[in-house]
mmCIF file with all atom_site columns, C-alpha atoms in Angstrom:
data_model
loop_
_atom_site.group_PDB
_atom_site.id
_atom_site.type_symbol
_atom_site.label_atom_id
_atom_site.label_alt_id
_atom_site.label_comp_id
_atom_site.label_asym_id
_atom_site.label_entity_id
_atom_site.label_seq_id
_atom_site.pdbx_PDB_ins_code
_atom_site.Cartn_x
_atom_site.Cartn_y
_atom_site.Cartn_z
_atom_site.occupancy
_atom_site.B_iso_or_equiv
_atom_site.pdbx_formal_charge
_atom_site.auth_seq_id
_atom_site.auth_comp_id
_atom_site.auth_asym_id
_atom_site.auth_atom_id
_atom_site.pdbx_PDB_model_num
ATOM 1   C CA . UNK H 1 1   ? 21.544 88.328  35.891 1.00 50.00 ? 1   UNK H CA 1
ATOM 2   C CA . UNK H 1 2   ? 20.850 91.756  37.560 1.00 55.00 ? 2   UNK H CA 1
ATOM 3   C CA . UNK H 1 3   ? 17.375 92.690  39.164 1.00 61.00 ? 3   UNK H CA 1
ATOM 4   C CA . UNK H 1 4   ? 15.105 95.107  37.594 1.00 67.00 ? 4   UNK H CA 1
ATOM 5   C CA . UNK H 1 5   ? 16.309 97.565  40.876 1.00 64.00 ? 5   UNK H CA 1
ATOM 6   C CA . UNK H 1 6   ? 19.741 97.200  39.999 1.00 60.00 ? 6   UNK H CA 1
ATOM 7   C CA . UNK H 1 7   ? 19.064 97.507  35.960 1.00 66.00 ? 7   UNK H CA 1
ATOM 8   C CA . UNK H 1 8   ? 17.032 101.055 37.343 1.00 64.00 ? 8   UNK H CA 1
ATOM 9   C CA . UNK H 1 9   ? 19.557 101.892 39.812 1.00 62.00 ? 9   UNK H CA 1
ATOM 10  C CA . UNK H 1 10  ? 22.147 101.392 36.728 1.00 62.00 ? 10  UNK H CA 1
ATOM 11  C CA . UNK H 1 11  ? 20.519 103.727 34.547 1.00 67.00 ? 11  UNK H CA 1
ATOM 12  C CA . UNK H 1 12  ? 19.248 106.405 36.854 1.00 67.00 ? 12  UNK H CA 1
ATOM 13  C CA . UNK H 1 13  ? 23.402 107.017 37.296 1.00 60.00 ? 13  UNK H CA 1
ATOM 14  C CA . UNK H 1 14  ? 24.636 106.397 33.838 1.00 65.00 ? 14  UNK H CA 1
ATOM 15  C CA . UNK H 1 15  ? 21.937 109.546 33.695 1.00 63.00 ? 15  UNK H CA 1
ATOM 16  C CA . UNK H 1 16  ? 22.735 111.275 36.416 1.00 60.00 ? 16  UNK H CA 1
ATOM 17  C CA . UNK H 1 17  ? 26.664 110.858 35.302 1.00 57.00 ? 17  UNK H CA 1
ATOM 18  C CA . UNK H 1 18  ? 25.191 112.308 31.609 1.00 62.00 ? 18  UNK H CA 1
ATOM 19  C CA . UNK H 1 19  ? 23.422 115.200 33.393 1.00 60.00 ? 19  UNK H CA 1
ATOM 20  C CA . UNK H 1 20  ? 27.315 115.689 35.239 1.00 57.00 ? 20  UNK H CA 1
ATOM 21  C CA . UNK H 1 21  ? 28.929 115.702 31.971 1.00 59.00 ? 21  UNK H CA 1
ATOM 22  C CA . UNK H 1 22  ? 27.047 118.148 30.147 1.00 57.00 ? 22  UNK H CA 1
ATOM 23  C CA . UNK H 1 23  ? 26.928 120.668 32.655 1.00 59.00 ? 23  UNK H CA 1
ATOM 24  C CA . UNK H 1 24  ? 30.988 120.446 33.148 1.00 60.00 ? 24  UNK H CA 1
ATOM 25  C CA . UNK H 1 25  ? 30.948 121.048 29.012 1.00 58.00 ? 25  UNK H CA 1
ATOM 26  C CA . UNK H 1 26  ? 29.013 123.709 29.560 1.00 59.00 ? 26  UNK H CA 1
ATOM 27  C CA . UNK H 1 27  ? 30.892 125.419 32.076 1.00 63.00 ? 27  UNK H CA 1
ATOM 28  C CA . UNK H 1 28  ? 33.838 125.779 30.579 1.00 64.00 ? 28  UNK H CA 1
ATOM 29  C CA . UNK H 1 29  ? 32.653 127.761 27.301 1.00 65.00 ? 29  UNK H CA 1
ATOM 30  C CA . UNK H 1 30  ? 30.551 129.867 30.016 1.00 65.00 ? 30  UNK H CA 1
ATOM 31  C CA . UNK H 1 31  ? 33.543 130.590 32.015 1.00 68.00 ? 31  UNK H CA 1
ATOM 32  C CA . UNK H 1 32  ? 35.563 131.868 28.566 1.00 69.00 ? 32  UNK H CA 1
ATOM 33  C CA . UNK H 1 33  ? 33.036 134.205 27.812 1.00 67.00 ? 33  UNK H CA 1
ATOM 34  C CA . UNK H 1 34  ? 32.888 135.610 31.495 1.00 68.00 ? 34  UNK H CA 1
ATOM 35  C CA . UNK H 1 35  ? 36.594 136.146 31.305 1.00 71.00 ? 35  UNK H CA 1
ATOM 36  C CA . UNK H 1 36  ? 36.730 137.717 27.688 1.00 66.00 ? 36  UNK H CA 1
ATOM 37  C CA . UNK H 1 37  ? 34.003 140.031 29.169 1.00 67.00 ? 37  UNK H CA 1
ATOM 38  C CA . UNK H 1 38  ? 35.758 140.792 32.249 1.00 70.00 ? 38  UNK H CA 1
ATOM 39  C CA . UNK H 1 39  ? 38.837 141.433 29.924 1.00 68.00 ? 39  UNK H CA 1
ATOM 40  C CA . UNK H 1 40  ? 37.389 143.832 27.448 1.00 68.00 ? 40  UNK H CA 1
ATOM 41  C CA . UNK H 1 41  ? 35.378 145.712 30.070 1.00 70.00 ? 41  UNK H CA 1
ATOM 42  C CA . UNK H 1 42  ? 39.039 146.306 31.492 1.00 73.00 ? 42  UNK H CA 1
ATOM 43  C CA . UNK H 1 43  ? 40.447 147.289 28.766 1.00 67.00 ? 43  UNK H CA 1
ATOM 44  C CA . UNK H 1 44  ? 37.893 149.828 27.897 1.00 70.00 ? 44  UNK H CA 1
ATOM 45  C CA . UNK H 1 45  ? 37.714 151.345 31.269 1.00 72.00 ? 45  UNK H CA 1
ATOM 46  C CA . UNK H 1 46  ? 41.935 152.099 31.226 1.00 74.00 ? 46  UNK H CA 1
ATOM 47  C CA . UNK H 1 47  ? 40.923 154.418 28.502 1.00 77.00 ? 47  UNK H CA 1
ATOM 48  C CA . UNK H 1 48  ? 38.526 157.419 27.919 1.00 79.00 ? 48  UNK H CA 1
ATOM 49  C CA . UNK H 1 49  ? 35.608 156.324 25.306 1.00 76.00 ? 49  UNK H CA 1
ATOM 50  C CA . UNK H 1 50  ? 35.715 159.068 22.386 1.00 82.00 ? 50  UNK H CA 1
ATOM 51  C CA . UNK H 1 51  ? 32.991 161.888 22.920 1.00 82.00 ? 51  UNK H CA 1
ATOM 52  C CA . UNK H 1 52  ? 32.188 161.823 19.315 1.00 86.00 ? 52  UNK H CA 1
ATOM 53  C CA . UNK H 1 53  ? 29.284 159.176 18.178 1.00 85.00 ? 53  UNK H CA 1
ATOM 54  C CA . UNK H 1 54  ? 30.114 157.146 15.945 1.00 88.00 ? 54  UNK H CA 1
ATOM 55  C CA . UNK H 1 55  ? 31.638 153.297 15.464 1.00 91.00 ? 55  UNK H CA 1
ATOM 56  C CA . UNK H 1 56  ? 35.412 152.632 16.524 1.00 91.00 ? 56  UNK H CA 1
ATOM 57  C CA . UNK H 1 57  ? 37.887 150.239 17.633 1.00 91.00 ? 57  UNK H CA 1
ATOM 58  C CA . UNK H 1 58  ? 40.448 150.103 20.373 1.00 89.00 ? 58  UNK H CA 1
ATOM 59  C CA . UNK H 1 59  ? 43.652 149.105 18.973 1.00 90.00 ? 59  UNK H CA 1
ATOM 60  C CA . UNK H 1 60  ? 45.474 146.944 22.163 1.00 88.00 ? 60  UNK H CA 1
ATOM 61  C CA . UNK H 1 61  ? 48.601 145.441 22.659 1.00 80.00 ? 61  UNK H CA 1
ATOM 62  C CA . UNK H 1 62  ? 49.627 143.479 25.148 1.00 77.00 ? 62  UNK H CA 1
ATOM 63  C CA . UNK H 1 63  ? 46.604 144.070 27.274 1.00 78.00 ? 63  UNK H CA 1
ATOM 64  C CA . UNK H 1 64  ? 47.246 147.367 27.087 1.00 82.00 ? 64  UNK H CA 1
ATOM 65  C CA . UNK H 1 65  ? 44.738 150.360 25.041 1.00 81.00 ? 65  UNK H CA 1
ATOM 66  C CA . UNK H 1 66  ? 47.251 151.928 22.955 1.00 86.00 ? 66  UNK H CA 1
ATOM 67  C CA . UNK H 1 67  ? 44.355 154.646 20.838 1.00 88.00 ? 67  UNK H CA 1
ATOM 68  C CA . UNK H 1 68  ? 40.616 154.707 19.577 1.00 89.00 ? 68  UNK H CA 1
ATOM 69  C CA . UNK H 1 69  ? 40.525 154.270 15.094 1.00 91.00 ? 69  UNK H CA 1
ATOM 70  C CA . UNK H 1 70  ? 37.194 155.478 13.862 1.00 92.00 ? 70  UNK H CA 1
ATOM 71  C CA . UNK H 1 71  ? 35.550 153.567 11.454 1.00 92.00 ? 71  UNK H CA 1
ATOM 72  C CA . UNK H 1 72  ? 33.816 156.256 9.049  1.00 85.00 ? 72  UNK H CA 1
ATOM 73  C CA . UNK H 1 73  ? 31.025 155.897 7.022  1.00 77.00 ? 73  UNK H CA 1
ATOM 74  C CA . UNK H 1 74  ? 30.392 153.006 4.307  1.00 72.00 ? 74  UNK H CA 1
ATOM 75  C CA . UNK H 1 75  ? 34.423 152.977 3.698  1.00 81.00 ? 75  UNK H CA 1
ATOM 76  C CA . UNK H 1 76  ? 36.570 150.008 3.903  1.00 91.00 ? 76  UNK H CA 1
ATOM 77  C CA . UNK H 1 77  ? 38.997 150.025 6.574  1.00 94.00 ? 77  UNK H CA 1
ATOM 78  C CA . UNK H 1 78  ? 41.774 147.442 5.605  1.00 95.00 ? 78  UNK H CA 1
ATOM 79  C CA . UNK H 1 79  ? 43.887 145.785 8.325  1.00 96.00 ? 79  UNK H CA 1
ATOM 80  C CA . UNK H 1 80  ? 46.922 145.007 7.437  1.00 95.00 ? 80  UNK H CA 1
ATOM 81  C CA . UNK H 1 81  ? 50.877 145.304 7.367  1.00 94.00 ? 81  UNK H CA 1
ATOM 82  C CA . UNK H 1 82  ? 51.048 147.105 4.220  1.00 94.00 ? 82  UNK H CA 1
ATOM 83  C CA . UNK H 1 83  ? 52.132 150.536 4.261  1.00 93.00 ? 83  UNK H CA 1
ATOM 84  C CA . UNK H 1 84  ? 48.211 151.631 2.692  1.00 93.00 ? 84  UNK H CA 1
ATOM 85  C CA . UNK H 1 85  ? 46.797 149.531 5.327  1.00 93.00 ? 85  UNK H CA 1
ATOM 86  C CA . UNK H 1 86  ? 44.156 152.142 6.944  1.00 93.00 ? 86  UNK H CA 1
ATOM 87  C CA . UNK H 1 87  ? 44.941 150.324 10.504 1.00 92.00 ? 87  UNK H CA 1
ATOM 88  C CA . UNK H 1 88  ? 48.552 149.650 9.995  1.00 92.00 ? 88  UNK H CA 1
ATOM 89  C CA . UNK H 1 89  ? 49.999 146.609 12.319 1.00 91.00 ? 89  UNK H CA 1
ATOM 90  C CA . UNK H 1 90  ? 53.891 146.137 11.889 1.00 89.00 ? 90  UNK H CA 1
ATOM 91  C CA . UNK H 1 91  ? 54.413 142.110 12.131 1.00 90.00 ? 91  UNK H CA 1
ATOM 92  C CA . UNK H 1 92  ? 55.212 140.471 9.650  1.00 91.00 ? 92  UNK H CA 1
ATOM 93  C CA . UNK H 1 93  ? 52.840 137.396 10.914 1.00 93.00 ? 93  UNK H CA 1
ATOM 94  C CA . UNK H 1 94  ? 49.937 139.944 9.753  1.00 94.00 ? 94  UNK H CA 1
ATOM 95  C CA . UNK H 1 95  ? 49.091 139.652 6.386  1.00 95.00 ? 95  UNK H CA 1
ATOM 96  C CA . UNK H 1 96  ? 49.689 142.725 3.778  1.00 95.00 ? 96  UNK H CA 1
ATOM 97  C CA . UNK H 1 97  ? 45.488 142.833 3.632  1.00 96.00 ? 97  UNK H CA 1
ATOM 98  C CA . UNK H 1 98  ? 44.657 140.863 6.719  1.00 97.00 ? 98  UNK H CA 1
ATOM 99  C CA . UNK H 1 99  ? 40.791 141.725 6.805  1.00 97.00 ? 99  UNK H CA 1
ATOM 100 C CA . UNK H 1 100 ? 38.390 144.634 6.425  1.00 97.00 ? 100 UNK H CA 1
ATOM 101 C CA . UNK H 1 101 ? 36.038 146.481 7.988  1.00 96.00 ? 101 UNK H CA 1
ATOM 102 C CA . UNK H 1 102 ? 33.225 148.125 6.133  1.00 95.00 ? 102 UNK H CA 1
ATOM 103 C CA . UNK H 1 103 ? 29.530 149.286 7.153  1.00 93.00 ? 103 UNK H CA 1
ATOM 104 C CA . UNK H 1 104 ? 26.144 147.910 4.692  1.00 92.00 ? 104 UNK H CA 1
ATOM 105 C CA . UNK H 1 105 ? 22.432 148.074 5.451  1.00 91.00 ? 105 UNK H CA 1
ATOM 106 C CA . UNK H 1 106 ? 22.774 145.217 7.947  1.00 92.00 ? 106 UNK H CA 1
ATOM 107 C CA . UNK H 1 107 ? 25.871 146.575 10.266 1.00 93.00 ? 107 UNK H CA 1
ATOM 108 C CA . UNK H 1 108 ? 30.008 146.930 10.502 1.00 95.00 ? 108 UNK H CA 1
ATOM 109 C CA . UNK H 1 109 ? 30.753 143.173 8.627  1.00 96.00 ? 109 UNK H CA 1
ATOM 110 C CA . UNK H 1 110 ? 34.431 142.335 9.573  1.00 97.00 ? 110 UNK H CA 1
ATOM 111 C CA . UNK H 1 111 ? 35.899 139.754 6.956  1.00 97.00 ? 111 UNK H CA 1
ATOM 112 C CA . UNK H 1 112 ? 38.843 138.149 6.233  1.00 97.00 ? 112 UNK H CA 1
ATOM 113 C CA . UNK H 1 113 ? 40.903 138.571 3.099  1.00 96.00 ? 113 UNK H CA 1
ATOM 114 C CA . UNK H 1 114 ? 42.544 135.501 2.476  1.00 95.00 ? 114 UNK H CA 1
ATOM 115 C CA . UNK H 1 115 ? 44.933 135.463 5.485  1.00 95.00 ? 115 UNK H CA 1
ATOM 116 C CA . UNK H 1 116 ? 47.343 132.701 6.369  1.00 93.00 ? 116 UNK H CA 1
ATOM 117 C CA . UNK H 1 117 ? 47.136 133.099 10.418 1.00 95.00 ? 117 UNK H CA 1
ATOM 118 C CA . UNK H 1 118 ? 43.436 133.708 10.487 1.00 96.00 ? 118 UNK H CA 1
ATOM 119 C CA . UNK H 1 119 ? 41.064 136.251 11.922 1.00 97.00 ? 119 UNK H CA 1
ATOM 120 C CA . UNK H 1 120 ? 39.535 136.334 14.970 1.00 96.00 ? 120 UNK H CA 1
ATOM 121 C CA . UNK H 1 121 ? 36.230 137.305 17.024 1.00 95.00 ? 121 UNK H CA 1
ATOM 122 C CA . UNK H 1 122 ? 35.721 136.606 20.562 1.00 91.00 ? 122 UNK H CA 1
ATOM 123 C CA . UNK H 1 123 ? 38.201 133.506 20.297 1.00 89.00 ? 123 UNK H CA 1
ATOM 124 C CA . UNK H 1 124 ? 36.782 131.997 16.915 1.00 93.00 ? 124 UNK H CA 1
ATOM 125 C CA . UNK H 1 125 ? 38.281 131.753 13.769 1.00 96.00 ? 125 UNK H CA 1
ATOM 126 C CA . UNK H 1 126 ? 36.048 133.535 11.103 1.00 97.00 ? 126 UNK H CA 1
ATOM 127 C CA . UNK H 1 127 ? 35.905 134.280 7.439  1.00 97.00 ? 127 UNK H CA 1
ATOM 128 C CA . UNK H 1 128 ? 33.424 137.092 7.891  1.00 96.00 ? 128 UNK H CA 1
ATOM 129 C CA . UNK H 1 129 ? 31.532 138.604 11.110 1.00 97.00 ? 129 UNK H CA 1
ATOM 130 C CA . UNK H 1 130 ? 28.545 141.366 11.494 1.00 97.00 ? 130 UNK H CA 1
ATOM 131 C CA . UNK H 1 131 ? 29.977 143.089 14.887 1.00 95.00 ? 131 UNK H CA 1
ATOM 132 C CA . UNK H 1 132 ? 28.571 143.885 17.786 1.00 92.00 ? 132 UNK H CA 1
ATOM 133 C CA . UNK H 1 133 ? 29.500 146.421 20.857 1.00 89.00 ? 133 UNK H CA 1
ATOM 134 C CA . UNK H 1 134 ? 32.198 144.893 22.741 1.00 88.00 ? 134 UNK H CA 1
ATOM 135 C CA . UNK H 1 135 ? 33.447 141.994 20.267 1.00 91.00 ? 135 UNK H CA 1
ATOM 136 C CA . UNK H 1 136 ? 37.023 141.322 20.202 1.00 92.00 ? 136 UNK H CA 1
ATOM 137 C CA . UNK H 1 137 ? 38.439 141.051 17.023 1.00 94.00 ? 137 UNK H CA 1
ATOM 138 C CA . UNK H 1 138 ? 41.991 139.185 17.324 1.00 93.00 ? 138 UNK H CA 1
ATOM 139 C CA . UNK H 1 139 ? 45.081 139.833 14.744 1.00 95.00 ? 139 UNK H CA 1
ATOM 140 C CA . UNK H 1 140 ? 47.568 137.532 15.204 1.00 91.00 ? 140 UNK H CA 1
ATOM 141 C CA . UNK H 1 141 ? 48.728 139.684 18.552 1.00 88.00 ? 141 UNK H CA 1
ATOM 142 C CA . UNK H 1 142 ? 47.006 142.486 18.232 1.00 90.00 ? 142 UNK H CA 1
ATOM 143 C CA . UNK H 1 143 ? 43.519 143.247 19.875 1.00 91.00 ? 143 UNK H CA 1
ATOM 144 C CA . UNK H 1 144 ? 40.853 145.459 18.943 1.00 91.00 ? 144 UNK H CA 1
ATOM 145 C CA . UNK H 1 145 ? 37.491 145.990 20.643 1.00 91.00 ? 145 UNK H CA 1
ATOM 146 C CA . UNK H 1 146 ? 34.500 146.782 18.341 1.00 93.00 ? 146 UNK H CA 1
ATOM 147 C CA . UNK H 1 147 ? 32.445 150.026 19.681 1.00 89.00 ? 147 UNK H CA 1
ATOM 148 C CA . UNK H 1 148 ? 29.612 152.132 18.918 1.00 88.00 ? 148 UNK H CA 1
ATOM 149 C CA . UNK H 1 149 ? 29.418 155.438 20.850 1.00 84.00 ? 149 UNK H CA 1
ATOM 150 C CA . UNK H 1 150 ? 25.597 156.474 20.611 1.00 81.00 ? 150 UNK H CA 1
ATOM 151 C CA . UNK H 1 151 ? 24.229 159.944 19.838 1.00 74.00 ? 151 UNK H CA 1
ATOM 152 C CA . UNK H 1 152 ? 23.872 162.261 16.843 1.00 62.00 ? 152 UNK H CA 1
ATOM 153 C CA . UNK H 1 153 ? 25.924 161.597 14.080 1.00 52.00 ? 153 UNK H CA 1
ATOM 154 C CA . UNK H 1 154 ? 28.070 164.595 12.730 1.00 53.00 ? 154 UNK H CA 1
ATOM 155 C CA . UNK H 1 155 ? 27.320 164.269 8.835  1.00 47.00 ? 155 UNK H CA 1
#
């Protein structure tokens, strides 16, 4: 039979062991973002951000910038291997209408159209998205980084 010090003693480190645990699950999803910041922020600064306001992405490869697309206005942009794909990626692991990108009250709302090797944002598998400045959108190999470029909007 163990002592009430030892039953205390017990449980202070079956806590203490808990406390360990969580903040060693929590480091690693910590440490992710930091380097998916630390990537994008290099990526963007190997290129010069366009002059012109307005919302973009920059199409990567290879962790390399390869050009800025501008999003314009409330029209879809379709992603896609399909020769009428605005944002045209040549693989044939991309789907013919991969996902789309299209502005409404709330935002740019990425979403994905039914494709068979997914769509990602900042490492996570999603069906649909609202972006934000800096996200990074993943098609199959390709990369592109969500911007907005503040100022006056040319109408």
């Amino acid at each position: 039979m163990e002592s009430d010090e030892a039953t205390q003693l017990k449980e202070r480190l079956q806590a203490a062991l808990t406390i360990s645990d969580l903040t060693r699950s929590m480091d690693q999803p910590v440490r992710r973002i930091r380097d998916r910041l630390s990537y994008v922020i290099d990526l963007m600064s190997q290129t010069d951000r366009p002059e012109k306001a307005g919302a973009y992405l920059l199409v990567a490869s290879a962790g390399q910038p390869r050009y800025w697309f501008e999003l314009v206005g409330t029209r879809e942009c379709v992603v896609g291997r399909h020769e009428t794909a605005d944002l045209e990626i040549n693989s044939s692991a991309v789907s013919r209408r991969h996902c789309t990108v299209s502005r409404d009250e709330s935002g740019w709302l990425l979403e994905d159209a039914g494709s068979r090797n997914g769509t990602f944002v900042n490492n996570q598998r999603v069906e649909e998205k609202y972006l934000c400045d800096g996200d990074l959108i993943q098609v199959v190999k390709e990369e592109m980084i969500f911007a907005e470029i503040p100022g006056e909007l040319e109408h």
